[in-house]
């Protein structure tokens, strides 16, 4: 690996940098020659929300990883405000150090917060919620409950979109 901080590891292969959290699974990727491009198929698929909400003003991301989706939205949508949440300071540090994730500013910020607590406290606060949080290779249980989904629905403005990554081996 290029770098390792506790369970967070960074590797490179064929001009692509990868983030691994707690194992070999790829959590994020960035092509070094095109850092603003979405390298992984699932991140491009998650941008499908743009068909339903082509000009999001407020995007909430739960799970930062290497920050590729937040960085892409920040660059491609200059009128949008992107807030990313992650519970791991090591992940945030790796995103900033190895994945060209920008510093916080008026249109982009990262909070070391748990989405299960953040979302219920902020009704009508996001046009789009991108849910991409995993713990030990599985979805975070608190982010898969009926009460969380009800809070996420309440946190969305009209017409809001929730997009969730379901990691699978196939």
Coordinates of C-alpha atoms in Angstrom, one line a residue:
X1 CA 0.0 0.0 0.0
X2 CA 1.0 3.6 -0.6
X3 CA -0.2 4.6 2.9
X4 CA -1.9 3.0 5.9
X5 CA -3.6 4.8 8.8
X6 CA -5.3 2.2 11.2
X7 CA -7.9 0.5 9.0
X8 CA -7.5 3.0 6.2
X9 CA -5.1 2.1 3.3
X10 CA -4.3 3.8 0.0
X11 CA -2.9 2.0 -3.0
X12 CA -2.1 2.8 -6.6
X13 CA -2.3 0.7 -9.8
X14 CA -2.1 1.8 -13.5
X15 CA -2.5 5.5 -12.7
X16 CA -5.5 5.0 -10.4
X17 CA -5.3 5.6 -6.6
X18 CA -7.6 3.5 -4.4
X19 CA -8.9 3.9 -0.9
X20 CA -9.5 0.8 1.2
X21 CA -11.2 0.8 4.6
X22 CA -10.8 -2.3 6.8
X23 CA -9.9 -4.7 4.0
X24 CA -9.2 -5.1 0.3
X25 CA -12.5 -3.7 -0.9
X26 CA -12.2 -0.5 -3.0
X27 CA -14.1 2.3 -1.3
X28 CA -13.0 5.1 -3.6
X29 CA -10.8 5.6 -6.7
X30 CA -9.2 8.5 -8.5
X31 CA -7.5 8.5 -11.8
X32 CA -4.4 10.6 -11.2
X33 CA -4.5 12.2 -14.6
X34 CA -8.2 13.1 -14.3
X35 CA -9.0 13.6 -10.6
X36 CA -12.4 15.2 -11.2
X37 CA -13.7 12.3 -13.2
X38 CA -15.8 9.7 -11.4
X39 CA -13.7 6.6 -11.8
X40 CA -15.9 3.9 -10.3
X41 CA -19.0 2.7 -12.0
X42 CA -21.1 2.9 -8.9
X43 CA -20.3 6.5 -8.3
X44 CA -21.4 7.3 -11.9
X45 CA -24.6 5.3 -11.3
X46 CA -25.4 7.2 -8.1
X47 CA -25.3 10.4 -10.2
X48 CA -28.4 9.1 -11.9
X49 CA -30.3 11.3 -9.4
X50 CA -29.5 14.2 -11.8
X51 CA -32.2 12.8 -14.2
X52 CA -34.8 13.6 -11.5
X53 CA -33.1 16.6 -9.9
X54 CA -30.8 18.2 -12.5
X55 CA -29.9 21.3 -10.4
X56 CA -29.5 20.4 -6.8
X57 CA -28.9 23.2 -4.4
X58 CA -28.2 21.3 -1.2
X59 CA -26.6 17.8 -1.3
X60 CA -25.9 15.8 1.8
X61 CA -23.5 12.9 1.5
X62 CA -23.3 10.3 4.3
X63 CA -19.9 8.5 3.9
X64 CA -17.1 10.5 2.4
X65 CA -14.6 7.8 1.3
X66 CA -12.0 9.5 -1.0
X67 CA -14.5 12.2 -1.7
X68 CA -14.9 11.6 -5.5
X69 CA -18.6 12.3 -5.6
X70 CA -18.5 15.4 -3.4
X71 CA -15.5 16.7 -5.4
X72 CA -17.3 16.0 -8.7
X73 CA -20.5 17.8 -7.5
X74 CA -18.6 20.7 -6.1
X75 CA -16.9 21.3 -9.5
X76 CA -19.8 20.5 -11.8
X77 CA -22.5 22.4 -9.9
X78 CA -21.2 25.8 -8.8
X79 CA -24.6 26.8 -7.4
X80 CA -24.7 23.7 -5.2
X81 CA -23.8 23.3 -1.5
X82 CA -22.3 19.9 -0.7
X83 CA -22.1 18.7 2.9
X84 CA -20.3 15.4 3.5
X85 CA -20.5 13.4 6.8
X86 CA -18.1 10.8 8.0
X87 CA -17.4 9.3 11.4
X88 CA -13.7 8.6 10.7
X89 CA -11.1 11.3 11.0
X90 CA -8.7 8.9 9.3
X91 CA -11.0 8.7 6.2
X92 CA -11.3 12.5 6.1
X93 CA -7.5 12.9 6.4
X94 CA -6.9 10.3 3.6
X95 CA -9.4 12.1 1.3
X96 CA -7.6 15.4 1.8
X97 CA -4.1 14.1 1.7
X98 CA -4.3 11.4 -1.1
X99 CA -7.4 12.2 -3.1
X100 CA -7.2 16.0 -3.7
X101 CA -10.3 16.7 -1.6
X102 CA -10.6 20.5 -1.2
X103 CA -10.6 22.3 2.1
X104 CA -13.9 23.4 3.6
X105 CA -15.4 26.5 2.1
X106 CA -18.8 28.2 1.5
X107 CA -20.0 25.5 -0.9
X108 CA -18.3 22.4 0.4
X109 CA -17.8 21.1 3.9
X110 CA -17.1 17.9 5.8
X111 CA -18.4 17.2 9.3
X112 CA -17.1 14.4 11.6
X113 CA -20.7 13.4 12.4
X114 CA -22.9 10.3 12.4
X115 CA -25.6 10.5 9.7
X116 CA -28.0 8.6 11.9
X117 CA -27.9 11.6 14.4
X118 CA -27.4 14.4 11.9
X119 CA -30.3 13.7 9.5
X120 CA -33.2 13.6 12.1
X121 CA -32.1 16.9 13.5
X122 CA -32.3 18.7 10.2
X123 CA -35.7 18.5 8.5
X124 CA -36.1 19.9 5.0
X125 CA -32.3 20.5 4.7
X126 CA -31.3 18.7 1.5
X127 CA -32.5 18.3 -2.0
X128 CA -30.5 15.1 -2.4
X129 CA -29.1 12.6 0.1
X130 CA -26.3 10.3 -1.1
X131 CA -26.0 7.4 1.3
X132 CA -22.7 5.5 0.9
X133 CA -21.7 4.4 4.4
X134 CA -20.3 1.1 5.3
X135 CA -18.9 -0.5 8.4
X136 CA -16.7 -3.6 8.2
X137 CA -18.0 -4.3 4.7
X138 CA -21.7 -4.0 5.6
X139 CA -24.2 -1.2 5.6
X140 CA -24.3 0.7 8.8
X141 CA -27.3 -0.7 10.7
X142 CA -28.4 2.6 12.1
X143 CA -28.7 3.9 8.5
X144 CA -30.9 1.1 7.4
X145 CA -33.7 1.4 9.9
X146 CA -37.3 2.4 9.3
X147 CA -36.8 5.4 11.6
X148 CA -33.7 6.6 9.7
X149 CA -35.5 6.4 6.3
X150 CA -38.5 8.3 7.8
X151 CA -36.0 11.0 9.0
X152 CA -34.3 11.0 5.6
X153 CA -37.7 11.6 4.0
X154 CA -38.3 14.5 6.3
X155 CA -34.8 15.9 5.7
X156 CA -35.5 16.1 1.9
X157 CA -37.0 19.2 0.3
X158 CA -39.7 18.7 -2.3
X159 CA -38.9 17.1 -4.8
X160 CA -36.1 15.3 -3.0
X161 CA -34.1 12.3 -3.9
X162 CA -32.4 9.7 -1.8
X163 CA -29.7 7.6 -3.5
X164 CA -28.2 4.6 -1.6
X165 CA -25.2 2.4 -2.5
X166 CA -25.8 -1.3 -1.9
X167 CA -22.3 -2.8 -2.0
X168 CA -22.3 -6.3 -3.6
X169 CA -19.6 -8.6 -4.9
X170 CA -21.1 -9.1 -8.3

